[in-house]
Tab-separated table of C-alpha atoms and ligand atoms in Angstrom:
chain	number	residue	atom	x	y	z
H	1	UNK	CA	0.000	0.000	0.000
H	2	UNK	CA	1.395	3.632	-0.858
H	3	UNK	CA	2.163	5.671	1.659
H	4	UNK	CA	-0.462	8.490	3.138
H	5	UNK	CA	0.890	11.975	2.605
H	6	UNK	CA	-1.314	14.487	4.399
H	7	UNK	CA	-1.118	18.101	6.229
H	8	UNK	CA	-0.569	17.352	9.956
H	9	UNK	CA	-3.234	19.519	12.008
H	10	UNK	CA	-1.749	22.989	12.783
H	11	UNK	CA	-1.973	24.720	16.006
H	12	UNK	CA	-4.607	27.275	15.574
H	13	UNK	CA	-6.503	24.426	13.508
H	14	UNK	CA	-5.896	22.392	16.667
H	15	UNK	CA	-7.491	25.135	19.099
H	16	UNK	CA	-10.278	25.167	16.904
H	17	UNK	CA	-11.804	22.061	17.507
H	18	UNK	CA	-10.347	20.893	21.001
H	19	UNK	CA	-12.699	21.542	23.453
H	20	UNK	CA	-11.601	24.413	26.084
H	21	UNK	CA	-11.696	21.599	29.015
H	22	UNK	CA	-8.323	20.374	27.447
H	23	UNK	CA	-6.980	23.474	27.508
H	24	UNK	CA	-8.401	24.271	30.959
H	25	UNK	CA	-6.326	20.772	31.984
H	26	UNK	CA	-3.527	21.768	29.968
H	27	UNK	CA	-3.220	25.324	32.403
H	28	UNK	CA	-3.796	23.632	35.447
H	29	UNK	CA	-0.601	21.045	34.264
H	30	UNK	CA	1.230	24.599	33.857
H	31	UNK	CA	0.664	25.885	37.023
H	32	UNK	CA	1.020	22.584	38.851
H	33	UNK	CA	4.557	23.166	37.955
H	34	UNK	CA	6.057	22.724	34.571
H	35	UNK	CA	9.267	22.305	36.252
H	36	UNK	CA	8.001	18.687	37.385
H	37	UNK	CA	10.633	17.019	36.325
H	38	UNK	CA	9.001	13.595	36.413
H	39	UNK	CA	5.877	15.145	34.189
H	40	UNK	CA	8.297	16.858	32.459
H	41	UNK	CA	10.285	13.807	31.217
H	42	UNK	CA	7.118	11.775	30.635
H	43	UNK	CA	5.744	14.663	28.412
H	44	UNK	CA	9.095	14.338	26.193
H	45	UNK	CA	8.943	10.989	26.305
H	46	UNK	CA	5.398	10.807	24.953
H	47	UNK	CA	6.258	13.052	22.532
H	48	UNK	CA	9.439	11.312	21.172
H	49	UNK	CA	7.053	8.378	20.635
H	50	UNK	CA	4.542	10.170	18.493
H	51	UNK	CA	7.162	12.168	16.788
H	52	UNK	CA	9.072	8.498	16.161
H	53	UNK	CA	5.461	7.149	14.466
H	54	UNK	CA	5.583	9.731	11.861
H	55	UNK	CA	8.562	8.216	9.889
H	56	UNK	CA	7.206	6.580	7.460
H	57	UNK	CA	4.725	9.380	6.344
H	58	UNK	CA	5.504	12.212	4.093
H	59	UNK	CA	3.472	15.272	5.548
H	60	UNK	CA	4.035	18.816	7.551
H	61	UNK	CA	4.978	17.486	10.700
H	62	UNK	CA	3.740	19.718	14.092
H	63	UNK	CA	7.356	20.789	15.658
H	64	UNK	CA	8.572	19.938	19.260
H	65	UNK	CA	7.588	23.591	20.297
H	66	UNK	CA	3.983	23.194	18.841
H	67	UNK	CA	3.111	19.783	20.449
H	68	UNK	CA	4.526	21.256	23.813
H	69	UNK	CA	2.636	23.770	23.194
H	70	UNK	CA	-0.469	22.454	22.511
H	71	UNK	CA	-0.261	18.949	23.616
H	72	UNK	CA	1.018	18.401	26.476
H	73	UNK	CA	-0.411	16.290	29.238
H	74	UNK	CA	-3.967	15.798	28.897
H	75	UNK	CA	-4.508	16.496	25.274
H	76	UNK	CA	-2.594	13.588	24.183
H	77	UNK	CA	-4.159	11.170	22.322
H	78	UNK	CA	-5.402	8.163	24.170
H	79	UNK	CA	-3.066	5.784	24.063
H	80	UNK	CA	-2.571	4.438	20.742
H	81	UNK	CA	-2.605	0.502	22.434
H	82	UNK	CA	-5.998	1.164	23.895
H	83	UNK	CA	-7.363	2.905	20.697
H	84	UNK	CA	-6.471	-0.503	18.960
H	85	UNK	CA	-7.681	-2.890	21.263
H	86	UNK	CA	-10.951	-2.015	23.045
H	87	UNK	CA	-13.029	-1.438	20.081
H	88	UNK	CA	-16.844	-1.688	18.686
H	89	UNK	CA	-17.200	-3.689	15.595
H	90	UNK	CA	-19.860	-6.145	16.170
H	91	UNK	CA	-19.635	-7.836	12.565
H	92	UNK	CA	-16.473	-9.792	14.978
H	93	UNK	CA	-18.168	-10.255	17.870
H	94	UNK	CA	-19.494	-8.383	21.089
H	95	UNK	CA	-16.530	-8.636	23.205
H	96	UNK	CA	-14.024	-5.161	23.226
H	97	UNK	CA	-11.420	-7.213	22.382
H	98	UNK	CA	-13.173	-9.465	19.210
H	99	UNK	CA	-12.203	-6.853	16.622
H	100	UNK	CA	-8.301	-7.143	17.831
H	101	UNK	CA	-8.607	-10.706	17.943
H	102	UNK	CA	-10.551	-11.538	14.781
H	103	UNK	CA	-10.458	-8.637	12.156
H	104	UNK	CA	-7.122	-10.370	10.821
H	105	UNK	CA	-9.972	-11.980	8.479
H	106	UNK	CA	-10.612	-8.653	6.867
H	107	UNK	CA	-9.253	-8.357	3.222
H	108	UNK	CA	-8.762	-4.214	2.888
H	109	UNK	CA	-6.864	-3.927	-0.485
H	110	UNK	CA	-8.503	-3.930	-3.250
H	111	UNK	CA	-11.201	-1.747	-1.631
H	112	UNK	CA	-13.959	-0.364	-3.622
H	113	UNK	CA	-16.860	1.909	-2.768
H	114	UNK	CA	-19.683	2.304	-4.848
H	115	UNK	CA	-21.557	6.230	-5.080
H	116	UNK	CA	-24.881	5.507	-5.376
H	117	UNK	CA	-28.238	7.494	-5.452
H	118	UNK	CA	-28.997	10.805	-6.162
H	119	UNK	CA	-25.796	11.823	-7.713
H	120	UNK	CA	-25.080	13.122	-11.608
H	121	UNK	CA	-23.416	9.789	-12.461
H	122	UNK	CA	-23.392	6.737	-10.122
H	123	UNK	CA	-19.449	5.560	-10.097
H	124	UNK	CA	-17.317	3.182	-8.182
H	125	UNK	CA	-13.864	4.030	-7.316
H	126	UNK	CA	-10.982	2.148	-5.304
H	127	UNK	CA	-10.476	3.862	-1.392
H	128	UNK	CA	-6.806	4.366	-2.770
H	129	UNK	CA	-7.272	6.181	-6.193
H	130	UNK	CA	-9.903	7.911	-4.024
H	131	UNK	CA	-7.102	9.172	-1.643
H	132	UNK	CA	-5.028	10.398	-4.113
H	133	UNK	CA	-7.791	12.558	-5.134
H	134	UNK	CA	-8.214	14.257	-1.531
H	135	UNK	CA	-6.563	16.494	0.742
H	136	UNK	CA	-5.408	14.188	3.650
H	137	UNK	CA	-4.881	16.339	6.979
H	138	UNK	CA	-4.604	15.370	10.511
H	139	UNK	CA	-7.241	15.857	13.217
H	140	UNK	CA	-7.168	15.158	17.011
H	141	UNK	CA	-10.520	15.151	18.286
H	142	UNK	CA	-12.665	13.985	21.239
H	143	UNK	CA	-14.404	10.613	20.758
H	144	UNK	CA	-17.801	9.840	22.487
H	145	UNK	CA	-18.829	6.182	23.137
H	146	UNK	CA	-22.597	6.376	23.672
H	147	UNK	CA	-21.749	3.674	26.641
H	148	UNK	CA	-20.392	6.432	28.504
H	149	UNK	CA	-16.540	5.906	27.553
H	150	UNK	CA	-14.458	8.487	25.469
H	151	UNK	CA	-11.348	8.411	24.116
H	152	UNK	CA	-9.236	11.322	22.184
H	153	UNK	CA	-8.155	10.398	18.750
H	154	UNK	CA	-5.331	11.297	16.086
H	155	UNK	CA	-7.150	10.883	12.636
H	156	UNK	CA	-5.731	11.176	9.477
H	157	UNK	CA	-8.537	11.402	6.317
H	158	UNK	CA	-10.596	13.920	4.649
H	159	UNK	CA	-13.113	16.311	4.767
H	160	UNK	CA	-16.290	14.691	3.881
H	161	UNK	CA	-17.073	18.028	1.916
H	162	UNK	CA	-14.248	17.685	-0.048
H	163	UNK	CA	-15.936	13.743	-0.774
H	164	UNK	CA	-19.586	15.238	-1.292
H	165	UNK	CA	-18.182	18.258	-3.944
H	166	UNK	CA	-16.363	15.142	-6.141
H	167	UNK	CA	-19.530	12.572	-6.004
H	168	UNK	CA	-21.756	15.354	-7.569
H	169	UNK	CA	-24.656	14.971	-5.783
H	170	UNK	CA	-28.078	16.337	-7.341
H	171	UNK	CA	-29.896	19.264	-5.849
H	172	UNK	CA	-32.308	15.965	-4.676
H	173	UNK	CA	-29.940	14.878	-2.294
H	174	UNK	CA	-31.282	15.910	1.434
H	175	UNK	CA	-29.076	12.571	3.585
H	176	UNK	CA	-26.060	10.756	3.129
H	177	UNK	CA	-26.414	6.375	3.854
H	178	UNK	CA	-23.125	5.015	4.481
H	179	UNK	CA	-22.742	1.179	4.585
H	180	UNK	CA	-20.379	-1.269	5.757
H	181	UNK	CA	-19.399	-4.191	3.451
H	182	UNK	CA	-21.272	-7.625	3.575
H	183	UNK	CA	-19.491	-10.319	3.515
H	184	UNK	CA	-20.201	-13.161	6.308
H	185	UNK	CA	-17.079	-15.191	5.185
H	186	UNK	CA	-14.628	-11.988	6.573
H	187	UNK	CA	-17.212	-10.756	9.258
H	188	UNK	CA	-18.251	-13.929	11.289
H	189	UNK	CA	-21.369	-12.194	12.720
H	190	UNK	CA	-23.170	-11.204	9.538
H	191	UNK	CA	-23.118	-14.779	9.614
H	192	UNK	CA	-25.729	-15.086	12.787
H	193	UNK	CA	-25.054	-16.317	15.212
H	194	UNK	CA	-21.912	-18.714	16.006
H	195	UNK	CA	-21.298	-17.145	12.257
H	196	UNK	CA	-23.174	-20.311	10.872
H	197	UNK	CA	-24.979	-18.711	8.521
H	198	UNK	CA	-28.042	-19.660	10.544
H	199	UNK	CA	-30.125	-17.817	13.164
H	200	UNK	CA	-30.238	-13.837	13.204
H	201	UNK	CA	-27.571	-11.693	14.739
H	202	UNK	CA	-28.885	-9.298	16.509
H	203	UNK	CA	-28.189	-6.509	14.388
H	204	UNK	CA	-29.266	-6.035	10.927
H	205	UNK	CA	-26.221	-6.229	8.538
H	206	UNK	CA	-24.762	-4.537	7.046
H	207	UNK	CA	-24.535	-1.952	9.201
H	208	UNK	CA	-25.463	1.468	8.009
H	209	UNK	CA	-25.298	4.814	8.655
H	210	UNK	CA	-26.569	8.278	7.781
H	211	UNK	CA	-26.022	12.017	8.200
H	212	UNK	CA	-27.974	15.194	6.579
H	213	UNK	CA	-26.390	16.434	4.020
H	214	UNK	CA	-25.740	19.833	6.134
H	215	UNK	CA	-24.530	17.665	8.895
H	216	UNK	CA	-22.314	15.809	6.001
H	217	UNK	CA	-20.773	19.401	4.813
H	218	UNK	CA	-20.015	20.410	8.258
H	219	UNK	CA	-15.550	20.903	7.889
H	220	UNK	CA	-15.327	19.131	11.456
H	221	UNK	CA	-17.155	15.510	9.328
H	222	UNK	CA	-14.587	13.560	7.834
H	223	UNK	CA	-13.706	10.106	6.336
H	224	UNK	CA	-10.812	8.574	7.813
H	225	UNK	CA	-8.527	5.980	6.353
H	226	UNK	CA	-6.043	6.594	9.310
H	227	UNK	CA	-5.179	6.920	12.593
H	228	UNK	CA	-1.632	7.797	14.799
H	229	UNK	CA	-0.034	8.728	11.546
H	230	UNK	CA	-0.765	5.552	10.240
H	231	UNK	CA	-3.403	3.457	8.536
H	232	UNK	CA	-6.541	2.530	10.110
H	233	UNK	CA	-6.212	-1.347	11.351
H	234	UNK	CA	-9.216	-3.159	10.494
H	235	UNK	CA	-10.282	-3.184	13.926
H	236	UNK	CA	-10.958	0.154	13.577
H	237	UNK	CA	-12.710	0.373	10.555
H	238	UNK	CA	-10.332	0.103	7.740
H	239	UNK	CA	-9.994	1.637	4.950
H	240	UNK	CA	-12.162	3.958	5.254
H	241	UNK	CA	-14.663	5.021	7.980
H	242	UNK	CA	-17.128	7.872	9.125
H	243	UNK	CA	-15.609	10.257	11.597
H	244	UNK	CA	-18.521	12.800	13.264
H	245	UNK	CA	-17.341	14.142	16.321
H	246	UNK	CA	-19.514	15.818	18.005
H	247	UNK	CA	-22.102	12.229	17.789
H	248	UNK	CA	-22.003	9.262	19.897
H	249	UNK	CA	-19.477	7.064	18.222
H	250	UNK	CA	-22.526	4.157	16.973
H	251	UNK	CA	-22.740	7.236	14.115
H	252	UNK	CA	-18.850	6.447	12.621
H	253	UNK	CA	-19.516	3.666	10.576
H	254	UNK	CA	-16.513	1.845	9.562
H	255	UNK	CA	-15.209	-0.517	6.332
H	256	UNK	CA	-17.659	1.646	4.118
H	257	UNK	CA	-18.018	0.201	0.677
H	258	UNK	CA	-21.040	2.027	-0.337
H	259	UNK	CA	-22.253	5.710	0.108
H	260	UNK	CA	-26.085	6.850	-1.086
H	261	UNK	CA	-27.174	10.309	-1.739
H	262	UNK	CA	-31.024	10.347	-0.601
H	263	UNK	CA	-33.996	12.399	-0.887
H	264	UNK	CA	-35.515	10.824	2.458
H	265	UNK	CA	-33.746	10.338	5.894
H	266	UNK	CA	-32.744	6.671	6.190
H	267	UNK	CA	-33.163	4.633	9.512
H	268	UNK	CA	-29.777	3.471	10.410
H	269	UNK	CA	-28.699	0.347	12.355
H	270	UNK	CA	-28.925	0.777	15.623
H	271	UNK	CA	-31.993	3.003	15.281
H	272	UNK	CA	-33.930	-0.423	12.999
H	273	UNK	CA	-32.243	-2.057	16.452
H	274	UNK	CA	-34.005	0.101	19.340
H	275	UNK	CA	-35.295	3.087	18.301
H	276	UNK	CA	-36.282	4.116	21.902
H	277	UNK	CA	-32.576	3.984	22.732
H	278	UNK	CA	-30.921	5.479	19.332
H	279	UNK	CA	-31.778	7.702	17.340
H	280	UNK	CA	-30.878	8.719	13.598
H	281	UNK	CA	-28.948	12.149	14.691
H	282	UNK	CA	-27.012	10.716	18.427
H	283	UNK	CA	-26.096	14.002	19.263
H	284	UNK	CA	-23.871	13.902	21.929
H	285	UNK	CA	-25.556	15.425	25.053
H	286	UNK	CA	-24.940	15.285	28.525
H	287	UNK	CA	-28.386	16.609	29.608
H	288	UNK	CA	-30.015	14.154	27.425
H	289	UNK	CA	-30.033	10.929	28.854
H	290	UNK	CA	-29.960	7.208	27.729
H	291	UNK	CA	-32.869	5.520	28.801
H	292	UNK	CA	-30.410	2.768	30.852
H	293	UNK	CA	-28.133	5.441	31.943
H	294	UNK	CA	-27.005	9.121	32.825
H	295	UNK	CA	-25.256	10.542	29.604
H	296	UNK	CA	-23.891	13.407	32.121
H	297	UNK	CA	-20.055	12.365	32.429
H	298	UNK	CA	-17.529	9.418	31.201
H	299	UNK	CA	-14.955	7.624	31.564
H	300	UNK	CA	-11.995	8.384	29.750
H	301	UNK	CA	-10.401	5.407	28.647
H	302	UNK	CA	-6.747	5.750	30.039
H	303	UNK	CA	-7.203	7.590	32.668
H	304	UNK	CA	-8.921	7.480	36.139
H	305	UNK	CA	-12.345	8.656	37.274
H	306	UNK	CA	-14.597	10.871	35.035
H	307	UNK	CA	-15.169	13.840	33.408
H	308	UNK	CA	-18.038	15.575	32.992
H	309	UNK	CA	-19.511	15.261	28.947
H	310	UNK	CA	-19.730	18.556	27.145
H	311	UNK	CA	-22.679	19.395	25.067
H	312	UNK	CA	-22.321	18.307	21.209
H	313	UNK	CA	-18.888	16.593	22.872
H	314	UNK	CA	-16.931	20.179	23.032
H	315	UNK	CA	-18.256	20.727	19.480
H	316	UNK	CA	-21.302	23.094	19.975
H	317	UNK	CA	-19.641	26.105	18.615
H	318	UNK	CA	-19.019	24.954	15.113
H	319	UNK	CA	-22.028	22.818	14.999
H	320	UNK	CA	-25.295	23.818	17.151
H	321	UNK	CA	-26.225	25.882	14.380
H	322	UNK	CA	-27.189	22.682	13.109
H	323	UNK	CA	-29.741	22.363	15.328
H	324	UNK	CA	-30.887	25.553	15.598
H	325	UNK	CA	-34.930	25.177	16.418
H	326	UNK	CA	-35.060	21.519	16.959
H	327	UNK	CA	-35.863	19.660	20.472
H	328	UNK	CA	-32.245	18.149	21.710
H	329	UNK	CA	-34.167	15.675	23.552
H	330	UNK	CA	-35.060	14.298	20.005
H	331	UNK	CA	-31.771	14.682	18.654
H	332	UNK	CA	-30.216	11.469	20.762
V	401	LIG	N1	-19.236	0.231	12.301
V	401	LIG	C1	-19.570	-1.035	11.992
V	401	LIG	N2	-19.590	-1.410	10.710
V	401	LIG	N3	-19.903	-1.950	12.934
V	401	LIG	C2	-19.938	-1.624	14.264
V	401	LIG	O1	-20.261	-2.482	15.100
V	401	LIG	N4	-19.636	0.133	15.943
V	401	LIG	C3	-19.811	1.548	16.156
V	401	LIG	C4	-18.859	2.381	15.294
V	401	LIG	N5	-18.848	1.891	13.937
V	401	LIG	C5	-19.603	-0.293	14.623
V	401	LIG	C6	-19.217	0.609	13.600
V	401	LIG	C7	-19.633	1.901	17.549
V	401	LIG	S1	-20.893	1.429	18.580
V	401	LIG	C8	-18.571	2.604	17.993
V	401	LIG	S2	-18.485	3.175	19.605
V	401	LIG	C9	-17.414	2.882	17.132
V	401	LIG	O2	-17.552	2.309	15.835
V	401	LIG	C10	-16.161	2.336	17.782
V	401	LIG	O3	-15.042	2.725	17.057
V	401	LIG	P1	-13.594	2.252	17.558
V	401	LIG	O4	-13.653	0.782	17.775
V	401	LIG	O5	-12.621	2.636	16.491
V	401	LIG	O6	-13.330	2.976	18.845
């Protein structure tokens, strides 16, 4: 596979869309005493690893004095060990650590996706001739588990603007239906069951997603095809898969081998699943609970205790407008 070549996020990019509460942490590291020398030395030495990663890559790397700047303590990325390992991909099972253990079945190259729908001409193109078509950049943002878990994650893909303006849509085109591929003999469960072939699974594969098409357009909504400066493993959804961050993270579909442009909203799959508990926008909102469970804080995975969830996850600024008139108790 060639290798990604992409604009690393720059810092008044990366103040843009990381949520004050990491810079709020990042102060009170300051004042706790930068001349730590412990914190200090762990700080470099988390940086030396990230900067190490970024070898192999051919992009505008941040320097040292940015990502002290701007990413020290807190606002590093979760580790990239647990981003890789405690995953959601139910086609390999329900355990967090199926997709790690199983995904090794997942073929990624050739890829294709097929554009479907109401677009000028329907087309299929492979994810990498589709790359070299994009702009690749880097973006760190905040990830939202609906199950109350977050994470904060280094993503490497492009703007799904940038997608929408090449597809062509027609002026028809109100939603965006993303879908993951179907294939039982690489993804045991869309097998049923035991991945038999017999009995139901309890979700409706292929999985599928959607966004409206203002939602789609937003510049924070991307499609990613990698992660820590690298490509996305297939536990976490490669080659290509949905990044929205300011919705619960059931909304970034991953392995995406066809995207619809549709007149109608679509019902995705967790929503055909329990529509009581998900809904087509999930919104991250920490006044609007699940029906199991308080939606007001998390658990950051890496870390001890919890934080308290921001509204549209730290987002609300460039997105609420979005919203503007609807009921958020709707928008779940
Ligand atoms: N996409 C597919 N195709 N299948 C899935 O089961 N799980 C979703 C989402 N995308 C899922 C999926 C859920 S519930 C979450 S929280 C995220 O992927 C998890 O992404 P991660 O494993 O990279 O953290």
């Amino acid at each position: 596979m060639k290798e990604l070549k992409y604009q690393a996020v720059t810092p008044k990019e990366y103040q843009k869309v990381t949520p004050e509460i990491f810079f709020k942490q990042r102060r009170r590291f300051l004042k706790l005493g930068a001349g730590s020398l412990v914190a200090a030395l762990s700080v470099e030495s988390l940086l030396a690893d990230i900067v190490n990663k970024t070898d192999k890559l051919h992009y505008r790397p941040m320097s040292d004095k940015e990502m002290l700047k701007i990413n020290r303590n807190v606002i590093f990325p979760t580790p990239e060990e647990l981003a890789t390992s405690y995953n959601n991909f139910y086609e390999f099972g329900y355990s967090k650590s199926d997709p790690k253990n199983k995904a090794g079945s997942l073929k990624t190259s050739p890829w294709s996706i097929s554009i479907e729908g109401e677009v000028q001409k329907p087309f299929v193109i492979d994810v990498e001739e589709l790359i070299t078509k994009m702009t690749l950049v880097e973006r760190i943002y905040r990830f939202r588990c609906v199950e109350a878990w977050s994470m904060v994650i280094p993503w490497i893909g492009f703007e799904l603007r940038e997608f929408i303006n090449f597809a062509k849509p027609t002026k028809e085109a109100k939603y965006i239906r993303f879908t993951t591929l179907y294939d039982p003999k690489q993804f045991p469960m869309q097998g049923g069951f035991l991945g038999l072939g017999m009995g139901s699974s309890f979700l409706d594969f292929p999985y599928k997603e959607g966004l409206r098409i203002d939602e789609a357009r937003n510049p924070l909504s991307m499609l990613a095809v990698g992660m820590y400066k690298k490509r996305l493993l297939p536990q976490n959804g490669a080659p290509i898969r949905l990044v929205v961050p300011w919705k619960y993270g059931y909304k970034m579909i991953k392995s995406i081998n066809k995207i619809e442009f549709l007149k109608k909203q679509p019902v995705s799959t967790w929503e055909a699943e329990n529509s009581r508990e998900y809904g087509f926008y999930g919104n991250v909102d920490p006044e609007v609970s699940h029906p199991r469970w308080s939606q007001s804080s998390e658990r950051v995975i890496g870390q001890r205790g919890r934080v308290p969830t921001l509204y549209l996850n730290g987002y609300a600024k460039e997105v609420e407008h979005l919203y503007a008139g609807l009921d958020r108790k709707k928008l779940y």
